PDB file of C-alpha atoms and ligand atoms in Angstrom:
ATOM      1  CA  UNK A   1       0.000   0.000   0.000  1.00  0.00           C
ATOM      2  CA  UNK A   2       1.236   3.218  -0.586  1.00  0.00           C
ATOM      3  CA  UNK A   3       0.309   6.585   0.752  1.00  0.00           C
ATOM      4  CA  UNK A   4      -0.855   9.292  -2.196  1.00  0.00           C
ATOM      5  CA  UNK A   5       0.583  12.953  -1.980  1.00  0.00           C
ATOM      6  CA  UNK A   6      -1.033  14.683  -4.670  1.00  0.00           C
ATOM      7  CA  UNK A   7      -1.212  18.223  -4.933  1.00  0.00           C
ATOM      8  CA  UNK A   8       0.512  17.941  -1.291  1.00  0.00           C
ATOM      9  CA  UNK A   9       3.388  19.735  -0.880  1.00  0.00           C
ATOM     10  CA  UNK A  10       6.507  18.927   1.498  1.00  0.00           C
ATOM     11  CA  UNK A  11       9.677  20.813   2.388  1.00  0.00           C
ATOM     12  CA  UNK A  12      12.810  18.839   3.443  1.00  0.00           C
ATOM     13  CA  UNK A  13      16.005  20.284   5.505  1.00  0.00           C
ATOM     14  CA  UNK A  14      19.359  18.148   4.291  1.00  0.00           C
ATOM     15  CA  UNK A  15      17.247  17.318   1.206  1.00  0.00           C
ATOM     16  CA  UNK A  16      20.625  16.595  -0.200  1.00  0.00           C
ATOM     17  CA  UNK A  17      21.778  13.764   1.755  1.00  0.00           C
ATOM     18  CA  UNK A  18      20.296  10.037   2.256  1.00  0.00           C
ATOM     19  CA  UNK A  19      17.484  10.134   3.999  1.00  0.00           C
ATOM     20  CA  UNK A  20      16.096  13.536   2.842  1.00  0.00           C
ATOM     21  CA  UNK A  21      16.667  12.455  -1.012  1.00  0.00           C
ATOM     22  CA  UNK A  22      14.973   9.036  -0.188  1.00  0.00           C
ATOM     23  CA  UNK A  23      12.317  10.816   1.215  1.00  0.00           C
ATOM     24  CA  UNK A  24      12.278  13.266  -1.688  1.00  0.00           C
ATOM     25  CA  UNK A  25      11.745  10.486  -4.038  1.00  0.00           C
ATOM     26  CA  UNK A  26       9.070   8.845  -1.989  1.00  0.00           C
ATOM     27  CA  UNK A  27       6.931  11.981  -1.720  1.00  0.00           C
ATOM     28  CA  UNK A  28       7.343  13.208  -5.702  1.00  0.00           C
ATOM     29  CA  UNK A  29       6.874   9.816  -6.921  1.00  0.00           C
ATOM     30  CA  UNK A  30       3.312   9.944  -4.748  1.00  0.00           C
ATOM     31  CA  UNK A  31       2.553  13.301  -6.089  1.00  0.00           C
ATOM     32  CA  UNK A  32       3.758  16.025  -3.582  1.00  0.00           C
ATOM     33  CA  UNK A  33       6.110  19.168  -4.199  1.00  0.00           C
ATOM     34  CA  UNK A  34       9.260  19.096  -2.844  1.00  0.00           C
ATOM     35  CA  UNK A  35      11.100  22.199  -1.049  1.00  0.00           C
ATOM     36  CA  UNK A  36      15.114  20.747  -0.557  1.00  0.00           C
ATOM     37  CA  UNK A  37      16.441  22.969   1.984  1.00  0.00           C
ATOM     38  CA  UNK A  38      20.368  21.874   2.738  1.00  0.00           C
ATOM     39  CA  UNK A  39      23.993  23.661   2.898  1.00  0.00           C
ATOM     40  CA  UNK A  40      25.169  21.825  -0.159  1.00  0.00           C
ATOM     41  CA  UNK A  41      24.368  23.087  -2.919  1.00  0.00           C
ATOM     42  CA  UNK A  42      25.975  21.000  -5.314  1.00  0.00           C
ATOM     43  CA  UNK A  43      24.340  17.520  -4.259  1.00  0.00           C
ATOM     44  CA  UNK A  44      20.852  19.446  -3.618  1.00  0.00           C
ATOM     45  CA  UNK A  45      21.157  20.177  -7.422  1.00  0.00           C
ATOM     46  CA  UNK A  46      22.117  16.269  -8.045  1.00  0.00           C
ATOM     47  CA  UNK A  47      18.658  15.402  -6.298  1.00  0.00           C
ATOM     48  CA  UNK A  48      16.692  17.889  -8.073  1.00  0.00           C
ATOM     49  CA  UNK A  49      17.741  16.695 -10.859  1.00  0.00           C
ATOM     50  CA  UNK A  50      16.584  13.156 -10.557  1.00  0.00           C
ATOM     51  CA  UNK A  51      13.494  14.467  -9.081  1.00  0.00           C
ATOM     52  CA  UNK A  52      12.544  16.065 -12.484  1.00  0.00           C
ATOM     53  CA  UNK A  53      11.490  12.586 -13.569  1.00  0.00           C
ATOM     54  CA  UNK A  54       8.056  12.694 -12.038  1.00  0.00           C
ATOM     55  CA  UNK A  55       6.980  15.649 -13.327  1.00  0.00           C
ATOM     56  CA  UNK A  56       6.153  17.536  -9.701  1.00  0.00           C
ATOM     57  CA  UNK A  57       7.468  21.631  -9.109  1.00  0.00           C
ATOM     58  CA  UNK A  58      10.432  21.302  -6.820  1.00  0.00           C
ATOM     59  CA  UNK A  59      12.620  23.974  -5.312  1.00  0.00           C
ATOM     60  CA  UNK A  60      16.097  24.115  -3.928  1.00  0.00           C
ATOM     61  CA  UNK A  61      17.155  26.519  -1.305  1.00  0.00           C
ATOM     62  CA  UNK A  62      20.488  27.091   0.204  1.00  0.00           C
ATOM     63  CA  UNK A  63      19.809  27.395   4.396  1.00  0.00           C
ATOM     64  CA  UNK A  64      21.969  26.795   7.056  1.00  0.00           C
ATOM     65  CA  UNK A  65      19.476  25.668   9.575  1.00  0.00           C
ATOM     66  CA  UNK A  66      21.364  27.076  12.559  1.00  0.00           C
ATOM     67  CA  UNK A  67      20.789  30.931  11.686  1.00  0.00           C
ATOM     68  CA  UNK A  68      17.598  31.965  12.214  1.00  0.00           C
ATOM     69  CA  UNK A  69      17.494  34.146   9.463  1.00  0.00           C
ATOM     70  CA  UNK A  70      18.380  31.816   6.986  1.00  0.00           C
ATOM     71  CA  UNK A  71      15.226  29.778   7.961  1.00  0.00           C
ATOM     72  CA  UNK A  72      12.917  32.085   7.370  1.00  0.00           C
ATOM     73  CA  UNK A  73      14.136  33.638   4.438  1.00  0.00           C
ATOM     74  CA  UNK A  74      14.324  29.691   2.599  1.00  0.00           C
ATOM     75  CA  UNK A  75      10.873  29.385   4.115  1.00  0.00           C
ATOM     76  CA  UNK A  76       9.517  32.574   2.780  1.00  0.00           C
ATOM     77  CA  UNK A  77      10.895  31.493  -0.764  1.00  0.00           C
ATOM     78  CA  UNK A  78       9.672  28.037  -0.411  1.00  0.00           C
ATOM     79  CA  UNK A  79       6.443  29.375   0.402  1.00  0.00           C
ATOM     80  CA  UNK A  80       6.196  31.896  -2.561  1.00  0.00           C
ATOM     81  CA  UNK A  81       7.485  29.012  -5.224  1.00  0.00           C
ATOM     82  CA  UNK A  82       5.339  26.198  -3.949  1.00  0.00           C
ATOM     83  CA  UNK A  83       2.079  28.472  -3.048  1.00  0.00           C
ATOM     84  CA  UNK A  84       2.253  26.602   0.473  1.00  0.00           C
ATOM     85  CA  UNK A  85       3.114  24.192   2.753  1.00  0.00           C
ATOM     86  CA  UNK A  86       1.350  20.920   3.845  1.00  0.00           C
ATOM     87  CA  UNK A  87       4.589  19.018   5.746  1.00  0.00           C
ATOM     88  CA  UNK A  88       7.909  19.557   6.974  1.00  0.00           C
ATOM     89  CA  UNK A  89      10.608  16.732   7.807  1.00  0.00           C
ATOM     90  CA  UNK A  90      13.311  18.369  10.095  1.00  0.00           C
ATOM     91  CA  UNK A  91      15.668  16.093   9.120  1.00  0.00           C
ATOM     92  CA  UNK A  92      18.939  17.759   8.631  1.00  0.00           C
ATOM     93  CA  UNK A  93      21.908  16.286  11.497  1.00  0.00           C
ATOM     94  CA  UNK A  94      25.028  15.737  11.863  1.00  0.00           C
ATOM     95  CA  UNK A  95      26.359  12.796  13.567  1.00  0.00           C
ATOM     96  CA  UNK A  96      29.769  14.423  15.632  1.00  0.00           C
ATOM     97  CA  UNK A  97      33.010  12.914  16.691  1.00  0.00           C
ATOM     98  CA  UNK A  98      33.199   9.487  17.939  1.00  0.00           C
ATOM     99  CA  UNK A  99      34.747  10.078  20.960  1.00  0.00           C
ATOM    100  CA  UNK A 100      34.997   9.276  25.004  1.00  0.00           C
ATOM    101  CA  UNK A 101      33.233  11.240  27.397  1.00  0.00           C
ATOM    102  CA  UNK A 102      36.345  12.146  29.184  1.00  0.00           C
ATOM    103  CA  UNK A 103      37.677  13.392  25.852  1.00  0.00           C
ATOM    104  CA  UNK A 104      34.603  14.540  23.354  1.00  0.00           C
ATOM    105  CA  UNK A 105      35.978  18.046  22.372  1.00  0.00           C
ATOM    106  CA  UNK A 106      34.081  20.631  23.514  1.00  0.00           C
ATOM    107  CA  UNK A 107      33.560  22.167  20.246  1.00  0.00           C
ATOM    108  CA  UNK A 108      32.392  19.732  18.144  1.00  0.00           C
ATOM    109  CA  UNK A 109      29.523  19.112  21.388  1.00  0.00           C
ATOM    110  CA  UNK A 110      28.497  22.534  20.498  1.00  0.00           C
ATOM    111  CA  UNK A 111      28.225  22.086  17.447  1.00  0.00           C
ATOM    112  CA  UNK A 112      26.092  19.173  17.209  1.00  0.00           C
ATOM    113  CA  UNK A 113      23.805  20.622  19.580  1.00  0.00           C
ATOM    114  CA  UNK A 114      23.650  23.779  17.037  1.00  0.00           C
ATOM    115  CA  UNK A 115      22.547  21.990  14.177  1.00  0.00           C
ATOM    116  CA  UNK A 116      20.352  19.102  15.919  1.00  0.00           C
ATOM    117  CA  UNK A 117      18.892  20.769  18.492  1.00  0.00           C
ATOM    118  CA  UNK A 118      19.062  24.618  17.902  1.00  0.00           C
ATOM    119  CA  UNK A 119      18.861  24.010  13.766  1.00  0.00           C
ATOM    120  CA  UNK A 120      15.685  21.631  14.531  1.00  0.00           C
ATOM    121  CA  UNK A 121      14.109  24.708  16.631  1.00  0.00           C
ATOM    122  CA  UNK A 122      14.951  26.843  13.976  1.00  0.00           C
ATOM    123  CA  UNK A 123      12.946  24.757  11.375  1.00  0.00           C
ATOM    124  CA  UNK A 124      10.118  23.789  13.548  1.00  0.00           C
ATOM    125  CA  UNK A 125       9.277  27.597  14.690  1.00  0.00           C
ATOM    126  CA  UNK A 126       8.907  28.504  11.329  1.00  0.00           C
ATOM    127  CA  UNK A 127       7.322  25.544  10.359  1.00  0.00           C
ATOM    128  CA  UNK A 128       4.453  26.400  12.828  1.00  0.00           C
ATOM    129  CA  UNK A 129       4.375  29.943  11.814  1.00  0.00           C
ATOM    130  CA  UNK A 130       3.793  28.545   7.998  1.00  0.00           C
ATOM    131  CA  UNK A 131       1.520  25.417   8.903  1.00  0.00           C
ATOM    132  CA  UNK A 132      -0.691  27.427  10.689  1.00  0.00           C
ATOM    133  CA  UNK A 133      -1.875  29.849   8.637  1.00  0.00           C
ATOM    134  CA  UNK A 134      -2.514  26.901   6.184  1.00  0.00           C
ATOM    135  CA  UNK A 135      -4.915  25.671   8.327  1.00  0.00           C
ATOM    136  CA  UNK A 136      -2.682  22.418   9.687  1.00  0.00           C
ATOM    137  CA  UNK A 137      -0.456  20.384   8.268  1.00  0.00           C
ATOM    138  CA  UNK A 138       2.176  17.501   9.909  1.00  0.00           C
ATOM    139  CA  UNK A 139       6.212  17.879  11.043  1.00  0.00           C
ATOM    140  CA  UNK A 140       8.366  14.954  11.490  1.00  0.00           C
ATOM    141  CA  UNK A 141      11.536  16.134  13.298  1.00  0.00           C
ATOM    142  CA  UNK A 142      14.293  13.544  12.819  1.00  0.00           C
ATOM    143  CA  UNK A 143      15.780  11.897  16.031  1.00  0.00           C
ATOM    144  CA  UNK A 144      17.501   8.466  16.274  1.00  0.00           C
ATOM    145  CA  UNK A 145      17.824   5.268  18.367  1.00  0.00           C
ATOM    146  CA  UNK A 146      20.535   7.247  19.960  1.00  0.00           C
ATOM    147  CA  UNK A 147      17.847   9.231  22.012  1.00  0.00           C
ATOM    148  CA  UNK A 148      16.094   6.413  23.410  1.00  0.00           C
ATOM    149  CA  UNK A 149      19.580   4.718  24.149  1.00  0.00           C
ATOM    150  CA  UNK A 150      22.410   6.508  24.512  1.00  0.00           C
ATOM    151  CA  UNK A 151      25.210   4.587  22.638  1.00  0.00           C
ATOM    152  CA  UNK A 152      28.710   4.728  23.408  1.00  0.00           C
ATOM    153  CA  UNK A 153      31.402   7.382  22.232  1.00  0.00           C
ATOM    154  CA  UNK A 154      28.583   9.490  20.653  1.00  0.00           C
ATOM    155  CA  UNK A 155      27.590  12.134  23.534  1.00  0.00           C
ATOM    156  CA  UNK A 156      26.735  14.927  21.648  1.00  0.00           C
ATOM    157  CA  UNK A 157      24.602  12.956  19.219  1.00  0.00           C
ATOM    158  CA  UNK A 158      22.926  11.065  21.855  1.00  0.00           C
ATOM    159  CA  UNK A 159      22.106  14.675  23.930  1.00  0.00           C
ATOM    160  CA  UNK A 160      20.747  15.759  20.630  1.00  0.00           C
ATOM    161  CA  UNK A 161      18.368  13.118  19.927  1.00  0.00           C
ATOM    162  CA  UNK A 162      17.212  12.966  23.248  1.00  0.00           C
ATOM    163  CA  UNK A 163      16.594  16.506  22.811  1.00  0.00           C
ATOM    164  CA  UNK A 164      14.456  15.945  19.738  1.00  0.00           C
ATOM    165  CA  UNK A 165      12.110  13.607  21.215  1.00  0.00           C
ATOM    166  CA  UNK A 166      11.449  16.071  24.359  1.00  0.00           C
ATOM    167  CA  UNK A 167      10.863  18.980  21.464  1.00  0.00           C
ATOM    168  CA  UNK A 168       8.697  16.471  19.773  1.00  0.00           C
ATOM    169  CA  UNK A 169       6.299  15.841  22.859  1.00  0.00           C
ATOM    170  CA  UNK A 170       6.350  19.727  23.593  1.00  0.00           C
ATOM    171  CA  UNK A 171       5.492  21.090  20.343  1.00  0.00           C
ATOM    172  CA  UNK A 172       2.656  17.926  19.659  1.00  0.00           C
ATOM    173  CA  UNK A 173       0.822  19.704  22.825  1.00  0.00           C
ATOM    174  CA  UNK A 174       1.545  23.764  21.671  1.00  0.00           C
ATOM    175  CA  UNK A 175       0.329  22.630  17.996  1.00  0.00           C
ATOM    176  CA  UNK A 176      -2.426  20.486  18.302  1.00  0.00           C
ATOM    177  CA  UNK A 177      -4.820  23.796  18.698  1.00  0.00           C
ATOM    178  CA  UNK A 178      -3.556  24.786  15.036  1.00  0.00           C
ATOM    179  CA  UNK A 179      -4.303  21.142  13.493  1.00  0.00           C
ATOM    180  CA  UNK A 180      -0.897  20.399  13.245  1.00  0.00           C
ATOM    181  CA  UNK A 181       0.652  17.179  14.189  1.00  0.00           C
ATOM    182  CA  UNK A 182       4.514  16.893  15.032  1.00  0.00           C
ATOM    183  CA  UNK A 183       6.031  13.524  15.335  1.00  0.00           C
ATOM    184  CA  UNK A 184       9.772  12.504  15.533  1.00  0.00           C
ATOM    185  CA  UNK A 185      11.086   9.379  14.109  1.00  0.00           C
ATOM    186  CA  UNK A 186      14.175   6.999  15.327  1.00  0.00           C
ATOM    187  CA  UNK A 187      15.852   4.761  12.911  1.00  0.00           C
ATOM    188  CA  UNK A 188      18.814   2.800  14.376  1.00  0.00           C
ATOM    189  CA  UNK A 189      21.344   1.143  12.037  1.00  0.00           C
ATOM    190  CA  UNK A 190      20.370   2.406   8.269  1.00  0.00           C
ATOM    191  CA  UNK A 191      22.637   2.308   5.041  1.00  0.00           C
ATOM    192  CA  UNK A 192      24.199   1.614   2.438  1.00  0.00           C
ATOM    193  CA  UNK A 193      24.852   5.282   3.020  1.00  0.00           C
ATOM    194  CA  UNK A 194      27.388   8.158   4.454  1.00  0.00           C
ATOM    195  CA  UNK A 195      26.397   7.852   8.361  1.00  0.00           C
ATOM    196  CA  UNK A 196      26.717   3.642   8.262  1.00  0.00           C
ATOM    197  CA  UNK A 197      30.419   3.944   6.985  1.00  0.00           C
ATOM    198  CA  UNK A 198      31.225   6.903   9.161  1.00  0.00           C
ATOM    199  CA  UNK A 199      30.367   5.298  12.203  1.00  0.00           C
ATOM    200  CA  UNK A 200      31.795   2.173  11.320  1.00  0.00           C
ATOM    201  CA  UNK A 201      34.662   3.697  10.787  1.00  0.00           C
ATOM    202  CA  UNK A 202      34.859   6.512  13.570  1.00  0.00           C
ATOM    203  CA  UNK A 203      33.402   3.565  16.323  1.00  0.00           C
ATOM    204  CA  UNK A 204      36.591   1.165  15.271  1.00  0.00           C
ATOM    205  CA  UNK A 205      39.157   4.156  15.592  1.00  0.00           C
ATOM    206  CA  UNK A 206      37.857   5.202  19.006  1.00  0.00           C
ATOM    207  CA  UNK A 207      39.468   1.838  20.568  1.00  0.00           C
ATOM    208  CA  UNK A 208      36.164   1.089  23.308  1.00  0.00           C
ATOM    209  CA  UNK A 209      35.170  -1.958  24.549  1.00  0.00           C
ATOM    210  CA  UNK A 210      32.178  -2.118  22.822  1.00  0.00           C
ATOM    211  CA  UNK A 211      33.579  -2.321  19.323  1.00  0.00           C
ATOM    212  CA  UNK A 212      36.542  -3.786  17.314  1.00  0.00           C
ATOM    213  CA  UNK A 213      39.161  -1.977  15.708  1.00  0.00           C
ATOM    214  CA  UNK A 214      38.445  -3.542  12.151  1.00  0.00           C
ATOM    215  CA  UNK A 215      35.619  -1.614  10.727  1.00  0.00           C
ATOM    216  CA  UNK A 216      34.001  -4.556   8.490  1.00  0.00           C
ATOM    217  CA  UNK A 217      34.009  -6.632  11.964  1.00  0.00           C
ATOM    218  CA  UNK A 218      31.814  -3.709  13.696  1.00  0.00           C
ATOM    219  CA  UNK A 219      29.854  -3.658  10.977  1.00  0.00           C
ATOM    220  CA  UNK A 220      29.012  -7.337  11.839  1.00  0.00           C
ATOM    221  CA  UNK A 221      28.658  -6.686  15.609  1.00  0.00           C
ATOM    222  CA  UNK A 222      25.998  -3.789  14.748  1.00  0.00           C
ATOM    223  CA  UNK A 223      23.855  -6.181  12.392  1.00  0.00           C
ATOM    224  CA  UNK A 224      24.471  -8.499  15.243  1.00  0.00           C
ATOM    225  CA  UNK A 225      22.757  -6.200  17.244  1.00  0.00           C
ATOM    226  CA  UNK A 226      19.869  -6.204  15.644  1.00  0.00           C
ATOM    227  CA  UNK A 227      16.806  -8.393  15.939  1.00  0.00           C
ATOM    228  CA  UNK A 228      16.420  -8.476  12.606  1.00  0.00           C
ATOM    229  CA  UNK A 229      19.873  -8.733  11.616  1.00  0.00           C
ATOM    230  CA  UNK A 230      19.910  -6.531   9.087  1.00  0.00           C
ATOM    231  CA  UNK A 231      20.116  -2.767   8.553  1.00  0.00           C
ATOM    232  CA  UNK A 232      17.284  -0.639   7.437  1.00  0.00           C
ATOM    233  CA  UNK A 233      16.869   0.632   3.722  1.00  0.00           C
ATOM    234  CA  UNK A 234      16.673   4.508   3.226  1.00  0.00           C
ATOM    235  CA  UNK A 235      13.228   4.189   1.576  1.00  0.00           C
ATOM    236  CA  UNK A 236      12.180   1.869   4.724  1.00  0.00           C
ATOM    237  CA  UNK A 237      12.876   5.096   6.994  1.00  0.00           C
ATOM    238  CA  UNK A 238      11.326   6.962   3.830  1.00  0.00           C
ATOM    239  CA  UNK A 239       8.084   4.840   4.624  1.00  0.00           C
ATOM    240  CA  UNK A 240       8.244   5.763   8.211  1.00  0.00           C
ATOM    241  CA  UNK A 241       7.706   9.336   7.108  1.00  0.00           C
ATOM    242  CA  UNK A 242       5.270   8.483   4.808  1.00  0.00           C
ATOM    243  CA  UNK A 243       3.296   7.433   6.965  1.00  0.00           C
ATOM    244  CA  UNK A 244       3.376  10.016   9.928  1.00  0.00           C
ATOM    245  CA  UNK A 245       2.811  12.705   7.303  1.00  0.00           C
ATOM    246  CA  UNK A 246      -0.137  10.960   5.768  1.00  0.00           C
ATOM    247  CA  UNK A 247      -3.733  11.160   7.027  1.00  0.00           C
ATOM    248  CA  UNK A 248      -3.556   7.263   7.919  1.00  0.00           C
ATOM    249  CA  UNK A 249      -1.683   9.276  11.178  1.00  0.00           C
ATOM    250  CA  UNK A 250      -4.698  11.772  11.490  1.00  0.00           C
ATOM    251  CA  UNK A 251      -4.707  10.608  15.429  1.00  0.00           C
ATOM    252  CA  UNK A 252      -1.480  10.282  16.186  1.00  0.00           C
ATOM    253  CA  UNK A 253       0.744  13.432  17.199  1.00  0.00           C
ATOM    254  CA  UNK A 254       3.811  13.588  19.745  1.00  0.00           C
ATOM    255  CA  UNK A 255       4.406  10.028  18.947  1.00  0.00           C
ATOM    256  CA  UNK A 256       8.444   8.619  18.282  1.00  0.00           C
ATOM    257  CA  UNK A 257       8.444   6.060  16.019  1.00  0.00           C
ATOM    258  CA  UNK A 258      11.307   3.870  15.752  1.00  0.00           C
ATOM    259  CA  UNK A 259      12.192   2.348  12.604  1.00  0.00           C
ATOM    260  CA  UNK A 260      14.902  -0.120  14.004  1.00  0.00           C
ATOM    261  CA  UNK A 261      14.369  -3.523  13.330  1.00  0.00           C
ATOM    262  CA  UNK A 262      13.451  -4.539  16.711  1.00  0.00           C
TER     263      UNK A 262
HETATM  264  P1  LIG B   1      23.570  12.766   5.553  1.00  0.00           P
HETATM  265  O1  LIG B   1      24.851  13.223   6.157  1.00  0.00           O
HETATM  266  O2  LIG B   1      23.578  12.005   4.268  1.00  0.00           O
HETATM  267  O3  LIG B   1      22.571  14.000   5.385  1.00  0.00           O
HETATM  268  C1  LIG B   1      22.526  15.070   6.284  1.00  0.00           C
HETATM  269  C2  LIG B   1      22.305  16.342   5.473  1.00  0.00           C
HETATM  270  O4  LIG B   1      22.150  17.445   6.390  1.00  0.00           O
HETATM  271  C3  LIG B   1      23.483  16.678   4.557  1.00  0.00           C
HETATM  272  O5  LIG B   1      23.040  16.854   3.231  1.00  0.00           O
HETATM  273  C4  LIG B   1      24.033  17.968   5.147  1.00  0.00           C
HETATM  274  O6  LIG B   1      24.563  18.857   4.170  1.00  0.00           O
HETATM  275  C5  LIG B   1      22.807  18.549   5.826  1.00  0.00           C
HETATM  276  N1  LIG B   1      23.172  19.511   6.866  1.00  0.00           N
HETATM  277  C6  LIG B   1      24.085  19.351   7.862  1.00  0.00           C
HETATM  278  N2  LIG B   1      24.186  20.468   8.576  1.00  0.00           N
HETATM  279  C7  LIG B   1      23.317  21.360   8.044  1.00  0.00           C
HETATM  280  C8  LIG B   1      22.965  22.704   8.356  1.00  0.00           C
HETATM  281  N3  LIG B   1      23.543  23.370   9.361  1.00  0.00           N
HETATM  282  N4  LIG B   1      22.008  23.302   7.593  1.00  0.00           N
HETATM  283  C9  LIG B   1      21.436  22.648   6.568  1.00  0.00           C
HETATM  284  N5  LIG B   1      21.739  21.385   6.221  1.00  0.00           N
HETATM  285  C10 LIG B   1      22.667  20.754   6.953  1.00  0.00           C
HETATM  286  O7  LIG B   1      22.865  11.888   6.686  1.00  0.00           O
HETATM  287  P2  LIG B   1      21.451  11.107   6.695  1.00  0.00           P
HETATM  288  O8  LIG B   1      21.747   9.709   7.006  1.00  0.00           O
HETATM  289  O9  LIG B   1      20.644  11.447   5.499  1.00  0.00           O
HETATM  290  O10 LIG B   1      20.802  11.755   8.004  1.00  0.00           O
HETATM  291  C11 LIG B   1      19.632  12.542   8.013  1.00  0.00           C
HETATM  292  C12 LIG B   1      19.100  12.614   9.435  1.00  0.00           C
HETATM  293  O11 LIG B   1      18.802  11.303   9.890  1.00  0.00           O
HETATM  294  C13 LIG B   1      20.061  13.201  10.466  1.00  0.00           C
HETATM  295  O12 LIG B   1      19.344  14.039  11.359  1.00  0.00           O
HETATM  296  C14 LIG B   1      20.585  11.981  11.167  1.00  0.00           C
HETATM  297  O13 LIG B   1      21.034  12.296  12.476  1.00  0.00           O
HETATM  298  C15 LIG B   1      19.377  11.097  11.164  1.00  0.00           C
HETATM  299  N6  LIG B   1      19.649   9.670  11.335  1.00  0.00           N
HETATM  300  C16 LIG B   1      20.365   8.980  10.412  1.00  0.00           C
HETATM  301  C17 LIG B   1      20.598   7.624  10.602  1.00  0.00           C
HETATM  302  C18 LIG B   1      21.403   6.843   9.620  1.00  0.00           C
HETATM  303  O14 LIG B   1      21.817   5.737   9.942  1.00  0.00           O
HETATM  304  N7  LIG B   1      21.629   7.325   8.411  1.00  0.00           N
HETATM  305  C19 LIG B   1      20.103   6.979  11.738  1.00  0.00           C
HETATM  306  C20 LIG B   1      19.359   7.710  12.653  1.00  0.00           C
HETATM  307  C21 LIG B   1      19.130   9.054  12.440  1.00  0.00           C
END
C-alpha cells in the first residue's frame, strides 16, 4: 500500500543527503512538491535533478538551519514558489566525533547541539508559523535510536536526539490547537549510506570496549545487534515518514516512532 501525496506539498532540511533524497523520491513519486532545503548546494542540485522525472514543481534553497534568518528567508521562498506548505521533515543532522566522554571536544559538542537541536528549533518555529496559517499540516523532526539509548562514544549525538524527542512531545501539545501534528522518528542502524560507513569507521578508531578496531568486523557486531539482523533501507525510513505525514496518522501526534528492526 502506498500513501498518495497529490497536490501535497513537502519541504525537506538536508534534502541533499540520504534520507532527505529518499524521502524526496518517496513523496514526488506519490505526487507532492518538494522544497530541498540543505547547505550543499551541489548535491541538492544532483537530487533535483533526478526528481525532475516525475513531473512535480520542486525547489532548492540554500539554508543553514542554525541561523535563524536563513530559515525564514528559505521558508519565505519556499512558500512563494510552492504556493504553500502541507509538511515539513526536520531532518537535517550531523552525527559528531566518535569520541569518550572524558575526551569529546568541547567544540564539536556545540556544534552538534547547534545543528540538531538549535537548527531543529529553527525549522520547527517557522514551520508552525507557515503550517498554521494553512490551516494544519504535519512535522516529522528527525531523532535516532541514539535518544532512546544513549550509545557509546557518541555524547553529543545522543544529547541531541534525546533533545528531539522532548521537542517532539512539547510542540505535539503547543500545535495540536492549530491542526498540526509533530512527530519525531528513530531509525537505528540504516545504510548503504554516508552515516553507516562513518560510524563504522569513527566507532573502530575510538578503541572502546564495545567495538573492534576492524571496521568490516563492527559492521558485523551492529547487524548483530539487531533483531532483525539486518540494517534498514533509506526508503524503509522513507516509509516511516510516509506514513506520519499521511492522514492514515490523522490521530497520532507527539508520537516517536522507531524504525529499528526490533
Ligand atoms: P547525511 O549526512 O547524508 O545528510 C545530512 C544532510 O544534512 C546533509 O546533506 C548535510 O549537508 C545537511 N546539513 C548538515 N548540517 C546542516 C545545516 N547546518 N544546515 C542545513 N543542512 C545541513 O545523513 P542522513 O543519514 O541522510 O541523516 C539525516 C538525518 O537522519 C540526520 O538528522 C541523522 O542524524 C538522522 N539519522 C540517520 C541515521 C542513519 O543511519 N543514516 C540513523 C538515525 C538518524
Amino acid at each position: 500500500a502506498t500513501y498518495q501525496f497529490i497536490g501535497k506539498k513537502i519541504l525537506i532540511t538536508g534534502g541533499a543527503g540520504d534520507i532527505g533524497k529518499a524521502t524526496a523520491h518517496r513523496f514526488a513519486a506519490n505526487g507532492a512538491s518538494v522544497a530541498l532545503l540543505d547547505l550543499n548546494e551541489p548535491k541538492m542540485a544532483d537530487v533535483a535533478g533526478e526528481l525532475k522525472d516525475y513531473n512535480v514543481p520542486v525547489g532548492t534553497f540554500r539554508c543553514d538551519v542554525t541561523s535563524a534568518d536563513d530559515v525564514a528567508k528559505a521558508f519565505t521562498s519556499a512558500v512563494e514558489q510552492l504556493g504553500r506548505i502541507d509538511y515539513v521533515f526536520n531532518n537535517a543532522g550531523y552525527q559528531g566525533v566518535f569520541a569518550k566522554t572524558d575526551e569529546y571536544p568541547e567544540d564539536d559538542f556545540q556544534k552538534v547541539i547547534n545543528i540538531n537541536v538549535v537548527g531543529v528549533f529553527h525549522i520547527l518555529k517557522a514551520a508552525a508559523q507557515h503550517l498554521r496559517f494553512g490551516g494544519g499540516g504535519a512535522i516529522v523532526n528527525m531523532a535516532s535510536y541514539a535518544g532512546v539509548v544513549g550509545p557509546p562514544n557518541m555524547l553529543a549525538y545522543a544529547a541531541s536526539k534525546f533533545a528531539v524527542i522532548g521537542i517532539t512531545q512539547t510542540a505535539a501539545k503547543d500545535l495540536a490547537p492549530y491542526g498540526i501534528r509533530v512527530n519525531a522518528l528513530s531509525p537505528a542502524l540504516i545504510g548503504p549510506g554516508f552515516m553507516w560507513t562513518r560510524q563504522t569507521q569513527l566507532q573502530a578508531a575510538v578503541g572502546s570496549q564495545y567495538f573492534d578496531a576492524e571496521p568490516k568486523v563492527v559492521e558485523q557486531q551492529m547487524i548483530n545487534s539487531v533483531p532483525m539482523r539486518r540494517l534498514g533501507s533509506l526508503e524503509e525510513v522513507a516509509n516511516g515518514v510516509a506514513f506520519l505525514m499521511s492522514d492514515e496518522a490523522s490521530y497520532i501526534t507527539g508520537f516517536n516512532l522507531e524504525v529499528t528492526g526490533g
